[in-house]
Amino acid sequence: MSSISFIGMASVITAGITIAVGAIGPAIGEGRAVASALSAIAQQPDEKNTITRTLFVGLAMIESTAIYCFVVSMILLFANPFWDYVISAAN
Amino acid sequence: MSSISFIGMASVITAGITIAVGAIGPAIGEGRAVASALSAIAQQPDEKNTITRTLFVGLAMIESTAIYCFVVSMILLFANPFWDYVISAAN
Amino acid sequence: MSSISFIGMASVITAGITIAVGAIGPAIGEGRAVASALSAIAQQPDEKNTITRTLFVGLAMIESTAIYCFVVSMILLFANPFWDYVISAAN
Amino acid sequence: MSSISFIGMASVITAGITIAVGAIGPAIGEGRAVASALSAIAQQPDEKNTITRTLFVGLAMIESTAIYCFVVSMILLFANPFWDYVISAAN
Amino acid sequence: MSSISFIGMASVITAGITIAVGAIGPAIGEGRAVASALSAIAQQPDEKNTITRTLFVGLAMIESTAIYCFVVSMILLFANPFWDYVISAAN
Amino acid sequence: MSSISFIGMASVITAGITIAVGAIGPAIGEGRAVASALSAIAQQPDEKNTITRTLFVGLAMIESTAIYCFVVSMILLFANPFWDYVISAAN
Amino acid sequence: MSSISFIGMASVITAGITIAVGAIGPAIGEGRAVASALSAIAQQPDEKNTITRTLFVGLAMIESTAIYCFVVSMILLFANPFWDYVISAAN
Amino acid sequence: MSSISFIGMASVITAGITIAVGAIGPAIGEGRAVASALSAIAQQPDEKNTITRTLFVGLAMIESTAIYCFVVSMILLFANPFWDYVISAAN
Amino acid sequence: MSSISFIGMASVITAGITIAVGAIGPAIGEGRAVASALSAIAQQPDEKNTITRTLFVGLAMIESTAIYCFVVSMILLFANPFWDYVISAAN
Amino acid sequence: MSSISFIGMASVITAGITIAVGAIGPAIGEGRAVASALSAIAQQPDEKNTITRTLFVGLAMIESTAIYCFVVSMILLFANPFWDYVISAAN
Amino acid sequence: MSSISFIGMASVITAGITIAVGAIGPAIGEGRAVASALSAIAQQPDEKNTITRTLFVGLAMIESTAIYCFVVSMILLFANPFWDYVISAAN
Amino acid sequence: MSSISFIGMASVITAGITIAVGAIGPAIGEGRAVASALSAIAQQPDEKNTITRTLFVGLAMIESTAIYCFVVSMILLFANPFWDYVISAAN
Amino acid sequence: MSSISFIGMASVITAGITIAVGAIGPAIGEGRAVASALSAIAQQPDEKNTITRTLFVGLAMIESTAIYCFVVSMILLFANPFWDYVISAAN
Amino acid sequence: MSSISFIGMASVITAGITIAVGAIGPAIGEGRAVASALSAIAQQPDEKNTITRTLFVGLAMIESTAIYCFVVSMILLFANPFWDYVISAAN
């Protein structure tokens, strides 16, 4: 079994696991933030502009951790330096 | 056992695990957000437009993490660069 | 042991695990949303139309993650590109 | 050890695990929804028709994820395309 | 070691695990529903008919997921298509 | 090592695990239901007949999942079709 | 290594694990029920007869799941049909 | 490596694990019951006789599951039928 | 590798694990009971004698499960029948 | 199998796992902080400037732990000293 | 590899794991008891002597489970009967 | 396979795991501290200077544990004494 | 591979794991105790001397379990009787 | 594979795991203590000096467990007695 199999297999598995595991935290964190925003609006409707603006900044921060995972997952699939090396070595 | 078996097997398993694990977080997070929205409507019916609009933006953000997982799962099944390489190498 | 065994075995196992694991999150999330809707109706009966409409939109969003898993599970069983390849290679 | 053993063994194990794991989420989610419905009826008896109707729609949605698992489990036992292939190949 | 050993062993183990794991969720869900029903009766005795009727419908829904598991377990023990095949192949 | 060893070993282990794991859920669920019943009696002594009757029906439903596990465990020990086959094949 | 070793080893391990794992659920469930009974007596001393009677019935139900495990454990140690077979086969 | 090693090793390990795992549930359950009893006494000192009597009956029930585990552990160490057989077979 | 190594290694490992795992439950249970006793004294100082007496009886019950584990651990280290046998067999 | 395969495979897997696991904590922590900020604004709208400023400083601190993980992940992919060594040794 | 390696390795690993795992429960239990004592003093300063005395007795009971683990760990390191035997056998 | 592969692989994997696992605790702890600070500001705006100053000291303490992990991770990547030794030994 | 490798490797791994795992419990327990002490001071400032004195005694008790782990870890690193034996045996 | 590989690999992995796992507890414990301190200041501003002083003593105690882990990790990397021995033995 060649290096190609091992590096390829590891890349496929890791690309999937990275985004799958990396989606759990942000999704739960965003759910919590949204839930809290909705309670806050219900409690203090006059501040809904401040609340939604703060919410969106917060969601962007939380989403950034999901995006880090997505970026790494895409790099592993389409710009993988280890795969590129073993392919060029195989040819 | 050839590279085709290993890369193929890893792709099949990862495609499924990615979306399966990646669905847990968003589903729970959305459940929390919807539950909070319903309480908020019951508590402050006059703000139901703001609440549902904020809810839908929030759900879209949370759903995005599930969609990242679905995209990676589809790439692994139908546009897998590692599989394409080993197939072209096998022919 | 041929590629057919490996790819087939992985497909069978993954098809089941995908929908089994993928059903946990949506079921719990929907349970939470429904529970919250019922409390909201009990608390604010006059808004029951808004509450049930918001509930159904929310349930649809949550159900979508279960459906992603079901779709991947069905693809793995009946439109599996890796299985199709090894079958055509075996003939 | 032939392909028949491997595919058969994987199908048996997966059929059971799918429905077993897939039953945890819906059962807990439905328990939560029913518990909430009963509290809601105790709190607001006048709305018991709306509450039970909403409950049944919600239970149907939650049950659907259990039914996805049961369907996949039955397919694996009685309409398994991988098993059919290896049987026809063995004859 | 023949196919009979493997398929038989997998069937035995899966039959037990299926019902064992599948009993956890329904038992906990039903416990929650019953607990909630008893609180509801204590809180609103006049609605005890509605409450017990709703409880029994809910318990039936929750029990259904346990019954799916029991059915699969019984199929694996007494109407197992994979076992039937390897037995007929062995004779 | 013969089929007898494998099937026998699997049956012994599964018979025990089935009832052991299957006892966790019902025991906890019943504990919750009983605890709730006692609180309900303390809160509303006049309804103690209704409460205990509802409790016993609920306990019977929850106990049923433990009994499914016990039945499967007994079948595996004393009416195991796989063991019967390998014994008859060995003689 | 003979069948005797395997069947014997599996029986020893399973006998212990069965009662050990099977004791967790009932012990916690009974603890909860007793705790609730004591609170109920403190809250409503006039109903202490009803409460203790209901408690004992409930404890008996919960204990029954521990007893199922103990029975299976004893069967595996002293009336194990698989061990009896391999012993009689060895002599 | 002889049967003696395997049976002996399994007995040693199982004897310890049985009582170790089996002590977790009862200890936590008893802690809960005692804690509840103390709160109940503080809340309703006049019923301290009923409370302590009910507590001791409850503790006896919970302790019984720990004693089942201890009994099985002692049987495995000092009256182990599998060990007795292999010892008598070895002499 | 002789029986002495296996039995000895298993005894060493089990002796440690037994008391380590067996100490978790009692320590947490006793912590809970003590915490509850202190709250009860703060709430009802006049009953401090009853409370501490009940506490000590309860702690003794909980400690007993830790002592079972310690006894088994000591037996495995210093009065291990399996070790005695293999030692006498080796000489 | 050469060092290149091992070092490459380990780098691929670790790069993904690092950011995936490292995203869970920050995402949940940020979700909690944002949720708390929104409640605080609803409770004390006059202090919204102080609250959002404190929130952003806090989010930056929490995000820093995610960025440590991202940096290590990028180093492993694009500036891996171990990979550089084995590549230069291979040429 | 000789018995010395196996027994020695097992003793080293077990000595560490025993005290490491055995420290978790007591530390958490003591933390809980101390926390409760401090709340109790804040609530009822006049009873601080009774509270601290009860606390210290309780801490001693909880600490005893940690000390059992420490004793076993020390025995395994410095008075290990299995190690003594294999050393004397090796000389 | 040489020492270089083993030491290199272990360093790569450990460098990633160290910072990934080490980021979970600090991120959650900081989230909790920030959340509490925001509630405290909302509750007592006059003390916002004291609160933010205490918060920043606390965050620095918590962040220190993340920095320990980052330092170890960097040492493993760029100043690894074991890697330096095996490299110098290989040349 | 000699005894030196095995004993040395086991000592290295155990020394680290012992203190790492053994630090979790005390850190969480102390966090709880400190948190409770701060609440108690805020609630009853006049008793701050009693509270801090009780806190420090409690922290010392909790810290003692961490110190047991540290001692065992240091013994394994610098006064390891098993390592001393194999080293003296090797020379 | 020589002792150098094994001891080196174990040291690298353990050094990382020790500080990574050992950082979880202190970070969470400190987060809890800081959070409680901030609430206490908000509740009782006049006692802020006592509160912050008690907080810092508590944080120092909690941090000590993280520092034990860091010390062991540094010893394993830079003053490892097992590594020193195998290096001196190799030269």
Short mmCIF file of N, CA and C in Angstrom, two decimals, chain I residues 1-2 4-9 11-17 19-28 30-32 34-39 41-46 48 52 55-56 59-60 63 66-67 70 73-74 76-78 80 83 86-87 90-91, chain K residues 1-4 6-7 10-12 14 17-19 21-22 24-30 32-34 36-37 39-41 43-44 47 50-55 57-59 61-69 71-72 75-76 79-82 85-86:
data_model
loop_
_atom_site.label_atom_id
_atom_site.label_comp_id
_atom_site.label_asym_id
_atom_site.label_seq_id
_atom_site.Cartn_x
_atom_site.Cartn_y
_atom_site.Cartn_z
N MET I 1 5.41 -16.67 28.22
CA MET I 1 4.97 -15.96 29.42
C MET I 1 4.08 -16.86 30.26
N SER I 2 4.39 -16.95 31.49
CA SER I 2 3.75 -17.95 32.33
C SER I 2 2.46 -17.42 32.94
N ILE I 4 1.98 -17.13 35.99
CA ILE I 4 2.33 -16.22 37.08
C ILE I 4 2.26 -14.77 36.62
N SER I 5 2.79 -14.51 35.45
CA SER I 5 2.76 -13.14 34.95
C SER I 5 1.33 -12.65 34.77
N PHE I 6 0.53 -13.49 34.13
CA PHE I 6 -0.83 -13.05 33.83
C PHE I 6 -1.65 -12.82 35.09
N ILE I 7 -1.65 -13.82 35.98
CA ILE I 7 -2.44 -13.69 37.21
C ILE I 7 -1.92 -12.53 38.05
N GLY I 8 -0.60 -12.42 38.13
CA GLY I 8 -0.02 -11.34 38.93
C GLY I 8 -0.36 -9.98 38.38
N MET I 9 -0.22 -9.82 37.07
CA MET I 9 -0.51 -8.54 36.43
C MET I 9 -1.98 -8.16 36.61
N SER I 11 -3.95 -9.14 38.97
CA SER I 11 -4.23 -8.83 40.37
C SER I 11 -3.79 -7.41 40.71
N VAL I 12 -2.59 -7.05 40.25
CA VAL I 12 -2.08 -5.70 40.51
C VAL I 12 -3.02 -4.64 39.95
N ILE I 13 -3.36 -4.82 38.68
CA ILE I 13 -4.20 -3.80 38.03
C ILE I 13 -5.57 -3.74 38.69
N THR I 14 -6.16 -4.91 38.96
CA THR I 14 -7.51 -4.92 39.52
C THR I 14 -7.55 -4.35 40.93
N ALA I 15 -6.51 -4.67 41.72
CA ALA I 15 -6.50 -4.15 43.09
C ALA I 15 -6.56 -2.62 43.09
N GLY I 16 -5.82 -2.01 42.18
CA GLY I 16 -5.83 -0.55 42.12
C GLY I 16 -7.12 0.02 41.57
N ILE I 17 -7.56 -0.56 40.46
CA ILE I 17 -8.77 -0.02 39.82
C ILE I 17 -9.98 -0.15 40.74
N ILE I 19 -10.31 -0.07 44.06
CA ILE I 19 -10.46 0.97 45.08
C ILE I 19 -10.57 2.35 44.44
N ALA I 20 -9.90 2.56 43.29
CA ALA I 20 -9.96 3.88 42.65
C ALA I 20 -11.37 4.17 42.14
N VAL I 21 -11.93 3.24 41.40
CA VAL I 21 -13.29 3.45 40.89
C VAL I 21 -14.30 3.42 42.03
N GLY I 22 -14.06 2.49 42.98
CA GLY I 22 -14.99 2.36 44.08
C GLY I 22 -14.99 3.55 45.04
N ALA I 23 -14.00 4.43 44.94
CA ALA I 23 -13.97 5.60 45.82
C ALA I 23 -14.75 6.78 45.26
N ILE I 24 -15.06 6.75 43.99
CA ILE I 24 -15.74 7.90 43.37
C ILE I 24 -17.14 8.07 43.95
N GLY I 25 -17.93 6.97 43.85
CA GLY I 25 -19.32 7.05 44.31
C GLY I 25 -19.45 7.46 45.77
N PRO I 26 -18.81 6.72 46.69
CA PRO I 26 -18.96 7.08 48.10
C PRO I 26 -18.52 8.52 48.40
N ALA I 27 -17.41 8.95 47.78
CA ALA I 27 -16.94 10.30 48.08
C ALA I 27 -17.96 11.35 47.64
N ILE I 28 -18.54 11.15 46.47
CA ILE I 28 -19.53 12.12 46.01
C ILE I 28 -20.80 12.02 46.85
N GLU I 30 -21.09 10.98 49.96
CA GLU I 30 -20.87 11.55 51.30
C GLU I 30 -20.80 13.07 51.24
N GLY I 31 -20.18 13.59 50.19
CA GLY I 31 -20.13 15.04 50.04
C GLY I 31 -21.53 15.63 49.99
N ARG I 32 -22.38 14.95 49.27
CA ARG I 32 -23.77 15.42 49.18
C ARG I 32 -24.48 15.37 50.54
N VAL I 34 -23.10 15.35 53.56
CA VAL I 34 -22.56 16.35 54.48
C VAL I 34 -23.06 17.74 54.12
N ALA I 35 -23.06 18.04 52.84
CA ALA I 35 -23.54 19.35 52.40
C ALA I 35 -24.98 19.58 52.84
N SER I 36 -25.79 18.53 52.69
CA SER I 36 -27.19 18.65 53.08
C SER I 36 -27.33 18.79 54.59
N ALA I 37 -26.48 18.08 55.34
CA ALA I 37 -26.54 18.19 56.79
C ALA I 37 -26.23 19.61 57.24
N LEU I 38 -25.23 20.21 56.61
CA LEU I 38 -24.84 21.57 57.01
C LEU I 38 -25.95 22.57 56.72
N SER I 39 -26.60 22.41 55.56
CA SER I 39 -27.74 23.28 55.26
C SER I 39 -28.87 23.06 56.27
N ILE I 41 -28.62 22.06 59.37
CA ILE I 41 -28.29 22.68 60.65
C ILE I 41 -28.50 24.18 60.59
N ALA I 42 -28.09 24.78 59.49
CA ALA I 42 -28.28 26.22 59.35
C ALA I 42 -29.75 26.60 59.36
N GLN I 43 -30.56 25.69 58.83
CA GLN I 43 -31.99 26.00 58.71
C GLN I 43 -32.75 25.72 60.00
N GLN I 44 -32.32 24.68 60.71
CA GLN I 44 -33.05 24.25 61.90
C GLN I 44 -32.07 23.90 63.01
N PRO I 45 -31.41 24.91 63.62
CA PRO I 45 -30.35 24.61 64.60
C PRO I 45 -30.81 23.79 65.78
N ASP I 46 -32.08 23.87 66.12
CA ASP I 46 -32.54 23.16 67.31
C ASP I 46 -32.49 21.65 67.14
N LYS I 48 -30.03 19.95 65.77
CA LYS I 48 -28.69 19.56 65.32
C LYS I 48 -28.27 18.19 65.81
N THR I 52 -27.10 15.43 63.13
CA THR I 52 -25.77 14.82 63.07
C THR I 52 -25.85 13.31 63.29
N LEU I 55 -26.95 11.86 60.13
CA LEU I 55 -25.85 11.98 59.18
C LEU I 55 -24.82 10.87 59.39
N PHE I 56 -24.46 10.61 60.66
CA PHE I 56 -23.40 9.62 60.87
C PHE I 56 -23.87 8.23 60.49
N LEU I 59 -23.65 8.24 56.73
CA LEU I 59 -22.27 8.15 56.25
C LEU I 59 -21.72 6.74 56.42
N ALA I 60 -22.10 6.10 57.51
CA ALA I 60 -21.62 4.73 57.72
C ALA I 60 -22.14 3.80 56.63
N GLU I 63 -20.22 4.76 53.46
CA GLU I 63 -18.83 4.32 53.57
C GLU I 63 -18.71 2.81 53.38
N ALA I 66 -17.61 1.77 50.05
CA ALA I 66 -16.18 1.97 49.83
C ALA I 66 -15.37 0.88 50.51
N ILE I 67 -15.86 0.45 51.66
CA ILE I 67 -15.12 -0.57 52.40
C ILE I 67 -15.20 -1.92 51.70
N PHE I 70 -12.48 -1.76 49.31
CA PHE I 70 -11.16 -1.84 49.94
C PHE I 70 -10.86 -3.28 50.35
N SER I 73 -9.96 -5.23 47.36
CA SER I 73 -8.62 -4.83 46.92
C SER I 73 -7.54 -5.47 47.79
N MET I 74 -7.76 -5.49 49.10
CA MET I 74 -6.79 -6.11 50.00
C MET I 74 -6.70 -7.62 49.77
N LEU I 76 -7.24 -9.15 47.01
CA LEU I 76 -6.49 -9.39 45.77
C LEU I 76 -4.99 -9.23 45.99
N LEU I 77 -4.60 -8.32 46.89
CA LEU I 77 -3.17 -8.10 47.10
C LEU I 77 -2.56 -9.15 48.04
N PHE I 78 -3.26 -9.47 49.14
CA PHE I 78 -2.60 -10.26 50.18
C PHE I 78 -3.21 -11.63 50.45
N ASN I 80 -4.91 -13.63 47.81
CA ASN I 80 -5.44 -13.93 46.50
C ASN I 80 -5.41 -15.43 46.22
N TRP I 83 -3.55 -16.45 42.89
CA TRP I 83 -2.10 -16.29 42.96
C TRP I 83 -1.49 -17.42 43.81
N VAL I 86 -1.28 -20.57 41.64
CA VAL I 86 -0.24 -20.63 40.60
C VAL I 86 1.15 -20.63 41.23
N ILE I 87 1.30 -19.98 42.40
CA ILE I 87 2.60 -20.03 43.07
C ILE I 87 2.90 -21.44 43.56
N ALA I 90 3.79 -23.55 40.73
CA ALA I 90 5.11 -23.27 40.15
C ALA I 90 6.23 -23.88 40.98
N ASN I 91 6.01 -24.02 42.29
CA ASN I 91 7.07 -24.60 43.13
C ASN I 91 7.03 -26.13 43.09
N MET K 1 10.24 -11.23 26.72
CA MET K 1 9.97 -10.28 27.80
C MET K 1 9.57 -11.03 29.06
N SER K 2 10.20 -10.71 30.12
CA SER K 2 10.06 -11.51 31.31
C SER K 2 8.88 -11.04 32.16
N SER K 3 8.58 -11.88 33.18
CA SER K 3 7.55 -11.54 34.15
C SER K 3 7.86 -10.22 34.84
N ILE K 4 9.15 -9.97 35.05
CA ILE K 4 9.55 -8.74 35.73
C ILE K 4 9.03 -7.51 35.00
N PHE K 6 6.46 -7.30 32.96
CA PHE K 6 5.00 -7.19 33.00
C PHE K 6 4.51 -6.74 34.38
N ILE K 7 4.98 -7.43 35.42
CA ILE K 7 4.52 -7.07 36.77
C ILE K 7 4.96 -5.66 37.12
N ALA K 10 2.84 -3.07 35.12
CA ALA K 10 1.49 -3.00 35.65
C ALA K 10 1.46 -2.28 36.98
N SER K 11 2.48 -2.50 37.81
CA SER K 11 2.50 -1.85 39.12
C SER K 11 2.68 -0.35 38.97
N VAL K 12 3.60 0.06 38.09
CA VAL K 12 3.82 1.50 37.88
C VAL K 12 2.54 2.17 37.40
N THR K 14 -0.59 1.14 37.52
CA THR K 14 -1.71 1.07 38.46
C THR K 14 -1.52 2.00 39.65
N ILE K 17 -2.55 5.46 38.35
CA ILE K 17 -3.97 5.58 38.02
C ILE K 17 -4.83 5.54 39.27
N THR K 18 -4.43 4.67 40.22
CA THR K 18 -5.24 4.50 41.44
C THR K 18 -5.41 5.83 42.17
N ILE K 19 -4.30 6.52 42.41
CA ILE K 19 -4.42 7.77 43.17
C ILE K 19 -5.02 8.88 42.29
N VAL K 21 -7.29 8.62 39.72
CA VAL K 21 -8.75 8.45 39.62
C VAL K 21 -9.39 8.59 40.99
N GLY K 22 -8.70 8.04 42.01
CA GLY K 22 -9.26 8.09 43.35
C GLY K 22 -9.29 9.47 43.96
N ILE K 24 -10.39 12.17 42.27
CA ILE K 24 -11.45 12.98 41.65
C ILE K 24 -12.66 13.08 42.57
N GLY K 25 -13.16 11.90 42.99
CA GLY K 25 -14.36 11.88 43.82
C GLY K 25 -14.20 12.67 45.11
N PRO K 26 -13.19 12.34 45.93
CA PRO K 26 -13.06 13.06 47.20
C PRO K 26 -12.90 14.57 47.01
N ALA K 27 -12.13 14.99 46.00
CA ALA K 27 -11.93 16.42 45.81
C ALA K 27 -13.25 17.12 45.49
N ILE K 28 -14.04 16.50 44.64
CA ILE K 28 -15.33 17.13 44.30
C ILE K 28 -16.27 17.08 45.49
N GLY K 29 -16.29 15.91 46.17
CA GLY K 29 -17.16 15.80 47.34
C GLY K 29 -16.80 16.78 48.44
N GLU K 30 -15.49 16.94 48.69
CA GLU K 30 -15.07 17.90 49.71
C GLU K 30 -15.38 19.33 49.29
N ARG K 32 -17.82 20.28 47.55
CA ARG K 32 -19.25 20.48 47.79
C ARG K 32 -19.56 20.71 49.27
N ALA K 33 -18.92 19.90 50.12
CA ALA K 33 -19.17 20.02 51.55
C ALA K 33 -18.69 21.38 52.06
N VAL K 34 -17.48 21.79 51.63
CA VAL K 34 -16.97 23.09 52.08
C VAL K 34 -17.87 24.22 51.59
N SER K 36 -20.98 24.11 50.93
CA SER K 36 -22.21 24.11 51.71
C SER K 36 -21.99 24.67 53.11
N ALA K 37 -20.84 24.35 53.69
CA ALA K 37 -20.54 24.86 55.03
C ALA K 37 -20.46 26.38 55.02
N SER K 39 -21.92 28.48 52.95
CA SER K 39 -23.26 29.04 52.83
C SER K 39 -24.01 28.95 54.16
N ALA K 40 -23.81 27.81 54.84
CA ALA K 40 -24.51 27.64 56.10
C ALA K 40 -24.04 28.66 57.14
N ILE K 41 -22.72 28.93 57.17
CA ILE K 41 -22.24 29.94 58.11
C ILE K 41 -22.81 31.30 57.78
N GLN K 43 -25.56 31.89 56.45
CA GLN K 43 -27.01 31.92 56.72
C GLN K 43 -27.30 31.91 58.21
N GLN K 44 -26.48 31.20 58.97
CA GLN K 44 -26.76 31.01 60.39
C GLN K 44 -25.46 31.18 61.20
N GLU K 47 -24.42 29.37 64.59
CA GLU K 47 -24.14 27.94 64.70
C GLU K 47 -22.80 27.58 64.11
N THR K 50 -20.97 24.44 65.56
CA THR K 50 -21.54 23.16 65.16
C THR K 50 -21.25 22.87 63.70
N ILE K 51 -21.37 23.90 62.87
CA ILE K 51 -21.18 23.70 61.43
C ILE K 51 -19.75 23.27 61.13
N THR K 52 -18.77 23.99 61.67
CA THR K 52 -17.39 23.62 61.34
C THR K 52 -17.05 22.25 61.92
N ARG K 53 -17.60 21.93 63.12
CA ARG K 53 -17.28 20.61 63.68
C ARG K 53 -17.88 19.51 62.81
N THR K 54 -19.14 19.67 62.41
CA THR K 54 -19.74 18.68 61.51
C THR K 54 -18.98 18.61 60.20
N LEU K 55 -18.56 19.78 59.69
CA LEU K 55 -17.79 19.80 58.44
C LEU K 55 -16.52 18.98 58.57
N VAL K 57 -15.74 16.52 60.62
CA VAL K 57 -16.02 15.09 60.67
C VAL K 57 -16.36 14.58 59.27
N GLY K 58 -17.19 15.33 58.56
CA GLY K 58 -17.56 14.92 57.20
C GLY K 58 -16.35 14.88 56.28
N LEU K 59 -15.49 15.91 56.36
CA LEU K 59 -14.29 15.91 55.50
C LEU K 59 -13.40 14.71 55.81
N MET K 61 -14.39 11.79 56.84
CA MET K 61 -15.00 10.61 56.20
C MET K 61 -14.70 10.60 54.70
N ILE K 62 -14.85 11.74 54.06
CA ILE K 62 -14.64 11.79 52.61
C ILE K 62 -13.17 11.56 52.29
N GLU K 63 -12.31 12.22 53.06
CA GLU K 63 -10.87 12.05 52.83
C GLU K 63 -10.44 10.59 52.97
N SER K 64 -11.19 9.85 53.83
CA SER K 64 -10.78 8.45 54.05
C SER K 64 -10.79 7.67 52.73
N THR K 65 -11.72 7.98 51.83
CA THR K 65 -11.72 7.21 50.56
C THR K 65 -10.48 7.57 49.74
N ALA K 66 -10.03 8.83 49.80
CA ALA K 66 -8.78 9.18 49.10
C ALA K 66 -7.59 8.48 49.73
N ILE K 67 -7.66 8.32 51.04
CA ILE K 67 -6.53 7.69 51.73
C ILE K 67 -6.47 6.21 51.42
N TYR K 68 -7.62 5.55 51.29
CA TYR K 68 -7.59 4.15 50.84
C TYR K 68 -6.81 4.03 49.53
N CYS K 69 -7.11 4.95 48.60
CA CYS K 69 -6.43 4.89 47.30
C CYS K 69 -4.94 5.14 47.46
N VAL K 71 -3.11 4.55 50.06
CA VAL K 71 -2.50 3.38 50.69
C VAL K 71 -2.25 2.29 49.66
N VAL K 72 -3.26 2.01 48.85
CA VAL K 72 -3.07 0.97 47.83
C VAL K 72 -1.95 1.37 46.88
N ILE K 75 1.33 0.75 48.63
CA ILE K 75 1.61 -0.69 48.68
C ILE K 75 2.13 -1.18 47.34
N LEU K 76 1.49 -0.72 46.26
CA LEU K 76 1.92 -1.18 44.95
C LEU K 76 3.35 -0.72 44.64
N ALA K 79 5.57 -2.04 48.67
CA ALA K 79 5.40 -3.31 49.40
C ALA K 79 4.58 -4.27 48.55
N ASN K 80 4.95 -4.34 47.30
CA ASN K 80 4.18 -5.09 46.32
C ASN K 80 4.50 -6.58 46.39
N PRO K 81 3.57 -7.43 46.87
CA PRO K 81 3.91 -8.86 47.04
C PRO K 81 4.20 -9.57 45.72
N PHE K 82 3.56 -9.12 44.64
CA PHE K 82 3.78 -9.78 43.35
C PHE K 82 5.18 -9.48 42.83
N TYR K 85 7.76 -11.37 44.78
CA TYR K 85 7.88 -12.77 44.36
C TYR K 85 8.71 -12.91 43.09
N VAL K 86 8.40 -12.10 42.07
CA VAL K 86 9.12 -12.29 40.80
C VAL K 86 10.58 -11.90 40.96
#
